[in-house]
């Protein structure tokens, strides 16, 4: 069986922003990715603006068999590839006994962890706030009304409590916001299976149209 079918694909800045489940594969690949970033010497800003795709096959003794590095335009970067080829990674036996060959292949779009966490948090908040406000509509001609609300959801993503912390100055608009949230009390705003705490509190701004 061709071991190349056993790619472990860690795509760090895609989709829903949920952490990958821990496993020997993911733990090992995290170490490899961190080492590759250090070897290549990329800055946070560079990796954010110019993602680098790396495909590297690492043998059980930590030596490298094949490396393919492409820049954000899809062009191969031989200079960078040579840097990785000269690197020794931690040894492993991850493929032993599963018929997939001796090498572990890591396909990665490199990005610094600090920036990844920030991006994941921003995406999480955007999705949560959008889900909470979904369906709210208030038309105020020639007015730009906004009211800030502090709200709490539980691990199941259900709206538990909320309060107005900054009035719009328009009682009708404020009441419309609170009535909208009244109807969503205990409603599942967004399923949060990976929430690390029992509840999560945030603030959101409702705006008129």
Coordinates of C-alpha atoms in Angstrom, one line a residue:
X1 CA 0.0 0.0 0.0
X2 CA 1.4 3.4 -0.9
X3 CA 2.4 5.3 2.2
X4 CA 1.6 8.6 0.4
X5 CA -2.0 7.9 1.0
X6 CA -1.4 8.3 4.7
X7 CA -0.9 12.1 4.7
X8 CA -1.7 13.9 7.9
X9 CA -3.1 17.1 6.8
X10 CA -3.1 19.9 9.4
X11 CA -4.7 23.0 7.8
X12 CA -4.2 25.7 10.5
X13 CA -6.2 28.6 9.2
X14 CA -9.2 26.9 7.6
X15 CA -12.9 26.9 8.4
X16 CA -14.4 26.5 11.8
X17 CA -11.4 27.2 14.0
X18 CA -11.8 24.2 16.2
X19 CA -8.6 22.5 17.6
X20 CA -7.5 19.2 16.1
X21 CA -7.9 16.2 18.5
X22 CA -4.7 15.3 20.2
X23 CA -3.0 12.1 18.9
X24 CA 0.6 10.9 18.4
X25 CA 0.3 12.2 14.8
X26 CA -0.8 15.7 15.7
X27 CA 1.6 16.0 18.6
X28 CA 4.5 15.0 16.4
X29 CA 3.5 17.2 13.5
X30 CA 3.1 20.2 15.9
X31 CA 6.8 19.7 16.9
X32 CA 7.8 19.4 13.2
X33 CA 5.9 22.6 12.2
X34 CA 7.4 24.6 15.0
X35 CA 10.9 23.4 14.0
X36 CA 10.3 24.2 10.3
X37 CA 9.2 27.7 11.2
X38 CA 12.4 28.2 13.2
X39 CA 14.6 26.7 10.5
X40 CA 13.1 28.8 7.7
X41 CA 13.2 32.0 9.8
X42 CA 9.9 33.4 8.8
X43 CA 8.4 36.3 10.8
X44 CA 4.8 36.4 12.0
X45 CA 3.9 39.1 9.4
X46 CA 5.4 37.2 6.5
X47 CA 3.5 34.0 7.3
X48 CA 0.3 35.9 7.7
X49 CA 0.5 37.7 4.4
X50 CA 2.4 35.1 2.4
X51 CA 1.4 31.5 3.4
X52 CA 4.0 28.9 2.7
X53 CA 3.0 25.4 1.9
X54 CA 5.4 22.7 3.0
X55 CA 5.2 18.9 2.2
X56 CA 7.9 17.0 4.0
X57 CA 8.4 13.2 4.5
X58 CA 10.2 12.3 7.7
X59 CA 11.8 8.9 8.2
X60 CA 11.6 7.1 11.6
X61 CA 15.2 8.2 12.5
X62 CA 14.2 11.9 12.0
X63 CA 15.9 12.3 8.6
X64 CA 14.1 13.9 5.7
X65 CA 13.4 12.0 2.5
X66 CA 11.5 14.5 0.4
X67 CA 10.6 18.2 0.8
X68 CA 8.5 20.4 -1.4
X69 CA 8.0 24.0 -0.4
X70 CA 5.9 26.4 -2.4
X71 CA 5.3 30.1 -1.9
X72 CA 1.9 31.9 -1.9
X73 CA 2.0 31.9 -5.8
X74 CA 2.5 28.2 -5.9
X75 CA 6.2 28.4 -7.0
X76 CA 8.7 25.9 -5.7
X77 CA 11.4 27.4 -3.4
X78 CA 14.5 25.2 -3.7
X79 CA 16.5 27.4 -1.3
X80 CA 14.0 26.8 1.5
X81 CA 13.7 23.1 0.6
X82 CA 17.4 22.7 1.1
X83 CA 17.2 24.2 4.5
X84 CA 14.7 21.6 5.6
X85 CA 16.7 18.8 4.0
X86 CA 19.6 19.7 6.2
X87 CA 17.4 19.4 9.3
X88 CA 17.0 16.5 11.6
X89 CA 13.6 16.1 13.2
X90 CA 12.6 14.0 16.3
X91 CA 12.6 10.2 15.6
X92 CA 9.3 8.4 15.4
X93 CA 7.6 5.0 14.7
X94 CA 4.2 6.5 13.9
X95 CA 3.6 4.4 10.7
X96 CA 4.8 1.1 12.3
X97 CA 2.3 -1.8 12.0
X98 CA -0.3 0.0 9.9
X99 CA 1.1 -0.9 6.5
X100 CA 1.6 2.6 5.3
X101 CA 5.4 2.7 4.9
X102 CA 8.0 4.2 7.1
X103 CA 7.7 7.9 6.5
X104 CA 5.3 10.4 8.0
X105 CA 4.2 13.1 5.6
X106 CA 3.2 16.5 6.9
X107 CA 1.4 18.9 4.6
X108 CA 1.3 22.4 6.2
X109 CA 0.4 26.0 5.5
X110 CA 2.8 27.6 7.9
X111 CA 1.6 30.3 10.3
X112 CA 2.8 31.4 13.8
X113 CA 0.8 30.0 16.7
X114 CA 0.3 33.4 18.3
X115 CA -1.4 34.7 15.2
X116 CA -3.4 31.5 14.7
X117 CA -4.9 31.8 18.2
X118 CA -5.8 35.4 17.6
X119 CA -7.4 34.5 14.3
X120 CA -9.3 31.6 15.8
X121 CA -10.6 33.8 18.6
X122 CA -11.7 36.5 16.1
X123 CA -13.5 33.9 13.9
X124 CA -15.1 32.3 17.0
X125 CA -16.5 35.6 18.2
X126 CA -17.6 36.6 14.8
X127 CA -19.6 33.4 14.3
X128 CA -21.0 33.5 17.8
X129 CA -22.1 37.1 17.6
X130 CA -23.6 36.6 14.2
X131 CA -25.5 33.5 15.4
X132 CA -26.8 35.4 18.4
X133 CA -28.1 38.4 16.3
X134 CA -29.4 36.2 13.4
X135 CA -33.0 37.3 12.6
X136 CA -32.8 40.6 14.4
X137 CA -34.1 43.6 12.3
X138 CA -35.0 47.1 13.2
X139 CA -35.5 49.8 10.6
X140 CA -34.8 53.4 11.8
X141 CA -35.0 55.9 9.1
X142 CA -32.1 58.3 9.0
X143 CA -30.8 57.0 12.4
X144 CA -27.8 54.8 13.2
X145 CA -28.9 53.2 16.4
X146 CA -26.7 50.8 18.4
X147 CA -27.0 49.1 21.7
X148 CA -24.4 47.0 23.5
X149 CA -25.5 43.8 25.3
X150 CA -23.5 41.6 27.6
X151 CA -24.7 37.9 27.2
X152 CA -23.7 34.5 28.5
X153 CA -24.0 31.1 26.7
X154 CA -23.3 27.7 28.2
X155 CA -21.4 24.7 26.9
X156 CA -24.3 23.7 24.8
X157 CA -24.4 27.1 23.2
X158 CA -27.7 28.1 24.9
X159 CA -28.4 31.7 25.7
X160 CA -28.6 31.9 29.5
X161 CA -28.7 35.5 30.5
X162 CA -28.1 39.0 29.1
X163 CA -28.3 42.7 30.0
X164 CA -28.1 46.0 28.3
X165 CA -24.8 47.7 29.2
X166 CA -25.0 50.6 26.7
X167 CA -28.3 52.1 25.6
X168 CA -28.9 53.4 22.1
X169 CA -30.7 56.4 23.6
X170 CA -33.8 55.1 21.8
X171 CA -36.2 53.3 24.2
X172 CA -38.1 51.6 21.3
X173 CA -34.9 50.2 19.9
X174 CA -33.5 49.0 23.2
X175 CA -36.8 47.3 24.0
X176 CA -36.8 45.6 20.5
X177 CA -33.3 44.2 21.3
X178 CA -34.3 42.9 24.7
X179 CA -37.5 41.4 23.4
X180 CA -35.6 39.7 20.6
X181 CA -33.2 38.2 23.3
X182 CA -36.2 37.3 25.5
X183 CA -37.5 35.0 22.7
X184 CA -34.0 33.4 22.4
X185 CA -33.7 32.6 26.1
X186 CA -32.4 29.0 26.5
X187 CA -32.3 28.8 22.7
X188 CA -29.2 27.2 21.2
X189 CA -27.3 30.0 19.6
X190 CA -24.4 28.0 18.3
X191 CA -23.2 24.5 19.4
X192 CA -20.0 24.9 21.3
X193 CA -18.6 21.3 21.9
X194 CA -15.0 22.6 22.5
X195 CA -15.8 25.4 25.0
X196 CA -13.3 25.1 27.8
X197 CA -15.5 26.6 30.5
X198 CA -19.0 25.9 31.7
X199 CA -20.2 29.3 30.4
X200 CA -18.8 32.0 28.1
X201 CA -19.6 35.7 28.5
X202 CA -19.2 38.3 25.8
X203 CA -20.6 41.6 24.6
X204 CA -22.2 42.3 21.2
X205 CA -23.5 45.5 19.6
X206 CA -27.0 45.4 17.9
X207 CA -27.5 48.0 15.1
X208 CA -30.5 49.4 13.3
X209 CA -30.8 49.2 9.6

